[in-house]
mmCIF file of C-alpha atoms in Angstrom:
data_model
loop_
_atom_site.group_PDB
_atom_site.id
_atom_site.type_symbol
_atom_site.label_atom_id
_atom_site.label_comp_id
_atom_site.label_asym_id
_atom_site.label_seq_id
_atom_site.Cartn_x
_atom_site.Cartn_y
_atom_site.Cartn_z
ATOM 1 C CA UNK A 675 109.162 170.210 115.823
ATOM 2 C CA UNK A 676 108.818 167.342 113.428
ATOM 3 C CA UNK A 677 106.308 164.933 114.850
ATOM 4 C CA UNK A 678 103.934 164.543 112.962
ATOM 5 C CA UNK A 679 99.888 164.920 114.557
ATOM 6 C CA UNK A 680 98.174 161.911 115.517
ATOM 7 C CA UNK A 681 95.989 160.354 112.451
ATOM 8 C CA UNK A 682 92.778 160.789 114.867
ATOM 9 C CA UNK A 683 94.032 165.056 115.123
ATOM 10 C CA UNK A 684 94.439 165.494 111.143
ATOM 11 C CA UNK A 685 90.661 163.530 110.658
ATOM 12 C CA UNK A 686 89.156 165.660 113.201
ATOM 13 C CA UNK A 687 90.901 169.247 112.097
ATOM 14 C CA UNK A 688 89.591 168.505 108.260
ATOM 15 C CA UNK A 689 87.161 171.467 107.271
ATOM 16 C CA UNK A 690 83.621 169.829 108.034
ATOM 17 C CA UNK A 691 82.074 168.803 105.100
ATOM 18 C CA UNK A 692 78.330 169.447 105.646
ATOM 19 C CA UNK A 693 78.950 173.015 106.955
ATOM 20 C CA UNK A 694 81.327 173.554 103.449
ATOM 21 C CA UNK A 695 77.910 172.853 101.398
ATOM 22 C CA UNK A 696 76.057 174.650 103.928
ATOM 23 C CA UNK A 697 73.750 171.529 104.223
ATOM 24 C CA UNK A 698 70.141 172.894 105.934
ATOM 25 C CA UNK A 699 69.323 171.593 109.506
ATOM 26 C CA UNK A 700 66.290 170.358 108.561
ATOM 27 C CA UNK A 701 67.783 167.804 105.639
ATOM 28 C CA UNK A 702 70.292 166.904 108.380
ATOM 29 C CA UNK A 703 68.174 166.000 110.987
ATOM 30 C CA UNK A 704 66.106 164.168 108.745
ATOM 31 C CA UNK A 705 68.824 162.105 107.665
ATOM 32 C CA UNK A 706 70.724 161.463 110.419
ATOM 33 C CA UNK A 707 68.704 158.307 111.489
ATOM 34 C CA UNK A 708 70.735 156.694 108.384
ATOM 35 C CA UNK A 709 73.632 158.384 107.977
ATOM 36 C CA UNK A 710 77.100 156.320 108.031
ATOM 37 C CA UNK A 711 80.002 156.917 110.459
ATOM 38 C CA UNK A 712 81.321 160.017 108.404
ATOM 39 C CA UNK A 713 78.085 161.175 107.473
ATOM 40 C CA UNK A 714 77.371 161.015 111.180
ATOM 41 C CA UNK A 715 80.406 163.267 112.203
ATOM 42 C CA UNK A 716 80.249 165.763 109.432
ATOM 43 C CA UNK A 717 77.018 166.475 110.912
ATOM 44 C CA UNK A 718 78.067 166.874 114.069
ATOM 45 C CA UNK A 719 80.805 169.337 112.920
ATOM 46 C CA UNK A 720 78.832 170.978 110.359
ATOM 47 C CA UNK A 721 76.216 172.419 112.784
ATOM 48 C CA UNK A 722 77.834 173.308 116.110
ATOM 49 C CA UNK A 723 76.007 175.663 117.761
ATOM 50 C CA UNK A 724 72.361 173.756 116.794
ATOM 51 C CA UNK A 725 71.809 171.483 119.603
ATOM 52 C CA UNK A 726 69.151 169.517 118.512
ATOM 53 C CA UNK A 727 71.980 168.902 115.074
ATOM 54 C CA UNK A 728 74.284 167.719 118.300
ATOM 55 C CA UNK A 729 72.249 165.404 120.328
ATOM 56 C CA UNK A 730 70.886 163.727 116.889
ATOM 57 C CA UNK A 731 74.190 163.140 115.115
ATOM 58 C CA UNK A 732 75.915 161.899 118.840
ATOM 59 C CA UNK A 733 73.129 159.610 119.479
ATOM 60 C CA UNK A 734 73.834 158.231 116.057
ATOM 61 C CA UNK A 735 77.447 157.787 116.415
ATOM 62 C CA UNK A 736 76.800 155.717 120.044
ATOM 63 C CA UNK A 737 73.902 153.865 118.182
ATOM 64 C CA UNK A 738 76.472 152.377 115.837
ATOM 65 C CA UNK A 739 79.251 152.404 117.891
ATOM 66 C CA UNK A 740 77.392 149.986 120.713
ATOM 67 C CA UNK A 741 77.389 147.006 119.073
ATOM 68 C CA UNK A 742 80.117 147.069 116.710
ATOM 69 C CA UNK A 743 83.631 147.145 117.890
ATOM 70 C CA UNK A 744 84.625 147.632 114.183
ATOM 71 C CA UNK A 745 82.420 151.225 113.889
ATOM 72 C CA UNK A 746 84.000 152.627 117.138
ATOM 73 C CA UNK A 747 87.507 151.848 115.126
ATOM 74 C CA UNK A 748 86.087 153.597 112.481
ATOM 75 C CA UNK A 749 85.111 156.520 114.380
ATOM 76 C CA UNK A 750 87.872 156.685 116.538
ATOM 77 C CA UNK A 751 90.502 156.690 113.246
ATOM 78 C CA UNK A 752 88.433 160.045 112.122
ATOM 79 C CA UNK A 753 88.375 162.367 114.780
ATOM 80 C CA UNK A 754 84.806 161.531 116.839
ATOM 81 C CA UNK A 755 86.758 161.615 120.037
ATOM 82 C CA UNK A 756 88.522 164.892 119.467
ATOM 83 C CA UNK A 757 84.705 166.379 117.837
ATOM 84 C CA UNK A 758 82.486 165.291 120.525
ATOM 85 C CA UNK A 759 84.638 166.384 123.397
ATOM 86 C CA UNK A 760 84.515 169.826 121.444
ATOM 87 C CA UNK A 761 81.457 170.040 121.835
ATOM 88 C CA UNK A 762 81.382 169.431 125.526
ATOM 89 C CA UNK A 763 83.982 171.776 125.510
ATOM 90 C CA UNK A 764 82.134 174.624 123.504
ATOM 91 C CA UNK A 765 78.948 174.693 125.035
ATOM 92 C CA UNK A 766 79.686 176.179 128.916
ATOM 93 C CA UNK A 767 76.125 174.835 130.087
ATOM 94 C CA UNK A 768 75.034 172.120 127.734
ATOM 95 C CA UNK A 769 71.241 170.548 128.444
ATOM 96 C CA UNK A 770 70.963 167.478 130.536
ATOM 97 C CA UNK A 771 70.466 166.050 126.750
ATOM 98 C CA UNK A 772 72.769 166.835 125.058
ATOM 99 C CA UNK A 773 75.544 166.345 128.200
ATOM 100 C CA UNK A 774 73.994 162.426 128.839
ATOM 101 C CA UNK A 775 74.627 161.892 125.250
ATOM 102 C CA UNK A 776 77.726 162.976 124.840
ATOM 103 C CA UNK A 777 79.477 161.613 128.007
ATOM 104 C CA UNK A 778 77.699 157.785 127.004
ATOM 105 C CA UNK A 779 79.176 158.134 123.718
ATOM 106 C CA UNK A 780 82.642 158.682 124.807
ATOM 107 C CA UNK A 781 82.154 155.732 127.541
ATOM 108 C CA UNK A 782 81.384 153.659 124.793
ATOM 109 C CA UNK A 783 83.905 155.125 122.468
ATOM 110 C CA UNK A 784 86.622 154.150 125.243
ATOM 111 C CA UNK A 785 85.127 150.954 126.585
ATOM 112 C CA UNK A 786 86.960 148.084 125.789
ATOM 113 C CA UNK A 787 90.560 146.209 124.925
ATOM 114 C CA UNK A 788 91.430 147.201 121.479
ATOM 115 C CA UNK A 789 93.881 149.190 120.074
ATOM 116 C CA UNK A 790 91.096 151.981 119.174
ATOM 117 C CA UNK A 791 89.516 151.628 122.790
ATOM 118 C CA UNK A 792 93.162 152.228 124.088
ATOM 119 C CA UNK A 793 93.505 155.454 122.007
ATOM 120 C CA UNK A 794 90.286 157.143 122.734
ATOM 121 C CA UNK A 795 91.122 156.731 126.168
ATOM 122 C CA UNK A 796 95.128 158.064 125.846
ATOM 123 C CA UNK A 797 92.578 160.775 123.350
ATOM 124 C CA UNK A 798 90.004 161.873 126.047
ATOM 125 C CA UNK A 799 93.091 162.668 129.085
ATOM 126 C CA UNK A 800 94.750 164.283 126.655
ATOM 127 C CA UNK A 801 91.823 166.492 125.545
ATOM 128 C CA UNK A 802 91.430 166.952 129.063
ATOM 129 C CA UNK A 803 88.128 165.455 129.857
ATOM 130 C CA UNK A 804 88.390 165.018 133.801
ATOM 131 C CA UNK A 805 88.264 168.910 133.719
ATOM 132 C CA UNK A 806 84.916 168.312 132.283
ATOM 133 C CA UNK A 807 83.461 165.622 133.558
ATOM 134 C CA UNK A 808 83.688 167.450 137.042
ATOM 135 C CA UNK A 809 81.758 170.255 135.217
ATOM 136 C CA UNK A 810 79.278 168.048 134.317
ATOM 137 C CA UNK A 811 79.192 165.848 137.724
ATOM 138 C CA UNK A 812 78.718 169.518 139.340
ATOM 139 C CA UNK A 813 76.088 170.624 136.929
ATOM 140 C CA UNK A 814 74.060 167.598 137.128
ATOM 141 C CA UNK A 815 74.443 166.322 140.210
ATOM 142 C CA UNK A 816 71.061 165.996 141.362
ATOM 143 C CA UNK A 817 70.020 164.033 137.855
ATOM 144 C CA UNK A 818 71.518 160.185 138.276
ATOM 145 C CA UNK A 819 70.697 159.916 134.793
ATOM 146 C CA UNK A 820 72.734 162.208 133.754
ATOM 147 C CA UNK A 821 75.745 162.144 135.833
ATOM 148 C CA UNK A 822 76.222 158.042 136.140
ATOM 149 C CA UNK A 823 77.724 157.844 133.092
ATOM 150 C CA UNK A 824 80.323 160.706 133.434
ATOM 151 C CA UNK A 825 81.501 158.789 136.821
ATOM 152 C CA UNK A 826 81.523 155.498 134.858
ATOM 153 C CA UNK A 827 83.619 157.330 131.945
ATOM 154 C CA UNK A 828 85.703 158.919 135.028
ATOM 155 C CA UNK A 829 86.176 155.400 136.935
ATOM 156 C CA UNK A 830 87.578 153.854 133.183
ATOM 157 C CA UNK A 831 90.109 157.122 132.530
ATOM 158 C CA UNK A 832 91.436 156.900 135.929
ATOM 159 C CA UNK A 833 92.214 153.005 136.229
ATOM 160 C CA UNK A 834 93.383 152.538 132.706
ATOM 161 C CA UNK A 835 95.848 155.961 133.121
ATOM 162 C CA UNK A 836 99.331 154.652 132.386
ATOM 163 C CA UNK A 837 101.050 157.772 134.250
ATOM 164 C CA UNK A 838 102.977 155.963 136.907
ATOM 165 C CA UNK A 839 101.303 155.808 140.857
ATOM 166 C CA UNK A 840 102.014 158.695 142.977
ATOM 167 C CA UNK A 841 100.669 161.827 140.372
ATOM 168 C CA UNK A 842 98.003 163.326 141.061
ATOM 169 C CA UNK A 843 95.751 166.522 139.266
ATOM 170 C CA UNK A 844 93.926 169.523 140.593
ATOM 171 C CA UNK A 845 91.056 167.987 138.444
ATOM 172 C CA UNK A 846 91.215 164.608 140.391
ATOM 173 C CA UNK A 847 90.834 166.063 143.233
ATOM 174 C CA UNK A 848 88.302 167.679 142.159
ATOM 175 C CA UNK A 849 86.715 165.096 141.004
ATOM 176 C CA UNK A 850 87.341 163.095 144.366
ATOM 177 C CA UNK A 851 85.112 165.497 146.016
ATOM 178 C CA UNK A 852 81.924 165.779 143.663
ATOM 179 C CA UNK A 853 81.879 161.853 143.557
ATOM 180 C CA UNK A 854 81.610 161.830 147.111
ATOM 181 C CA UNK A 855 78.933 163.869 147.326
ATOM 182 C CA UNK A 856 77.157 162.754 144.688
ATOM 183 C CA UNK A 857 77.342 159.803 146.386
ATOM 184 C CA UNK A 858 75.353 160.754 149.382
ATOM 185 C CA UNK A 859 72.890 161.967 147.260
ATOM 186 C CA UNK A 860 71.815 159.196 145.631
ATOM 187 C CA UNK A 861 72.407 156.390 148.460
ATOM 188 C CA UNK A 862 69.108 154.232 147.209
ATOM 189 C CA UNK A 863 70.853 153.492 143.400
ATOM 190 C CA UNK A 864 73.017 150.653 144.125
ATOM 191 C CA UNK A 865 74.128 150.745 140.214
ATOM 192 C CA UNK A 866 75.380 154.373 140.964
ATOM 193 C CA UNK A 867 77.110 153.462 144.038
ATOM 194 C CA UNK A 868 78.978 150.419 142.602
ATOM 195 C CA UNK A 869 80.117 153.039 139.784
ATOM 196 C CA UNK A 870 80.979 155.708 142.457
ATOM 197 C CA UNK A 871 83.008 153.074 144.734
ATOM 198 C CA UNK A 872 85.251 152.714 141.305
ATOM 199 C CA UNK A 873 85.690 155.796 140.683
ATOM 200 C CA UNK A 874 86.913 156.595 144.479
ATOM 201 C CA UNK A 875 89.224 153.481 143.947
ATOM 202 C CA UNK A 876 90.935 154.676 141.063
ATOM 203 C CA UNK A 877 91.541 158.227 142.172
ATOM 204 C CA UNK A 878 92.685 157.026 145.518
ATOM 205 C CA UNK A 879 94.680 154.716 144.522
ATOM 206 C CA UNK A 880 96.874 157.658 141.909
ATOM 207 C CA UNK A 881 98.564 159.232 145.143
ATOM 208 C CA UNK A 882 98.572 159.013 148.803
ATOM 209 C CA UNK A 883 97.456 162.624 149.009
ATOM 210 C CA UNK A 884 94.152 160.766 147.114
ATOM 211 C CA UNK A 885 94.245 158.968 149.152
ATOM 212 C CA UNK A 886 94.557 161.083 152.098
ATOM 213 C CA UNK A 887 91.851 163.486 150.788
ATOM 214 C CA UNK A 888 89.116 160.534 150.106
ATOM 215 C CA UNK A 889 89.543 159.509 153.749
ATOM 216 C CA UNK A 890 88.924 163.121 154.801
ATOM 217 C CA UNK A 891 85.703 163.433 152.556
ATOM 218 C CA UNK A 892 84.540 159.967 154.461
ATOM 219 C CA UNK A 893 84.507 158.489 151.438
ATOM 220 C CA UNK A 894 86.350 155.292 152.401
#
């Protein structure tokens, strides 16, 4: 095959720098309230299996990323889509923590109209983040906190998906049904709902068998 990886693959599969100079936990944790964008995500990939190294350097990168549409560019260009949906990926049962951090960093990573927006979101479906999402939705379902922004992230993946009407994933439905459940659970958060009414939307609105299987669950 000659295609050649996306830019955002080769930043992210570059040997992480802080592990390479075996960089203590304890000097990274005390820096990470000032490290930069690549300071921020050699951290993150220089430590992962310390989760308190995790939560620290992704609550940096959404810190910056928040109000600067410029820094999610920058992190998007070097591989913090690809590293923090490792992580998700690598820990089976992450804390409520480190899971809310991590799923509002890649809303935020994805949320918006730009170029880089548009490729963490094409990034995160490829990386297969529904699969995860519904992990996390399943996990946490009882904690709003926790699981309102995965159905937020989950609502934004499925609406913006440019795979043409009438597809539809094991995942999605999936999905479909922890929504709707989590839902019913938390019938007094009218912020939730509104995010859980998009998310039913979009899912329905990929195939009539969605479709079919939303007005099944009573969800419509």
């Amino acid at each position: 095959c000659d295609e050649t990886p996306p830019p955002t693959l080769l930043a992210f599969l570059r040997p992480p720098l802080y592990a390479a100079v075996a960089t203590a936990v304890v000097d990274c944790l005390a820096s990470i309230e000032f490290a930069t964008p690549l300071q921020a995500l050699a951290i993150l990939r220089g430590h992962p299996t310390n989760e308190s190294v995790q939560i620290a350097a992704i609550e940096r990168i959404r810190d910056l990323v928040v109000p600067s549409a410029e820094m999610q560019a920058i992190f998007v260009a070097n591989g913090a889509t690809e590293a923090v949906t490792a992580t998700m990926r690598r820990l089976v049962t992450p804390s409520p923590a480190l899971a809310a951090a991590a799923v509002s960093t890649l809303l935020h990573l994805s949320l918006g109209n730009k170029s880089s927006h548009l490729t963490a979101r094409s990034l995160l479906l490829r990386l297969g983040i529904t699969e995860i999402l519904c992990r996390e939705i399943e996990q946490q379902i009882r904690e709003i906190d926790v699981i309102s922004p995965s159905v937020q992230l989950l609502a934004l993946l499925t609406a913006s998906q440019s795979v043409y009407l009438g597809q539809s994933s094991h995942y999605e439905f999936v999905a479909l049904g922890f929504v709707t459940r989590a839902m019913r659970l938390h019938q007094a958060h009218a912020g939730f709902q509104r995010h859980c009414c998009a998310a039913i939307h979009a899912l329905a609105r990929r195939s009539d068998a969605l479709a079919a299987a939303a007005a099944d669950a009573g969800a419509v």
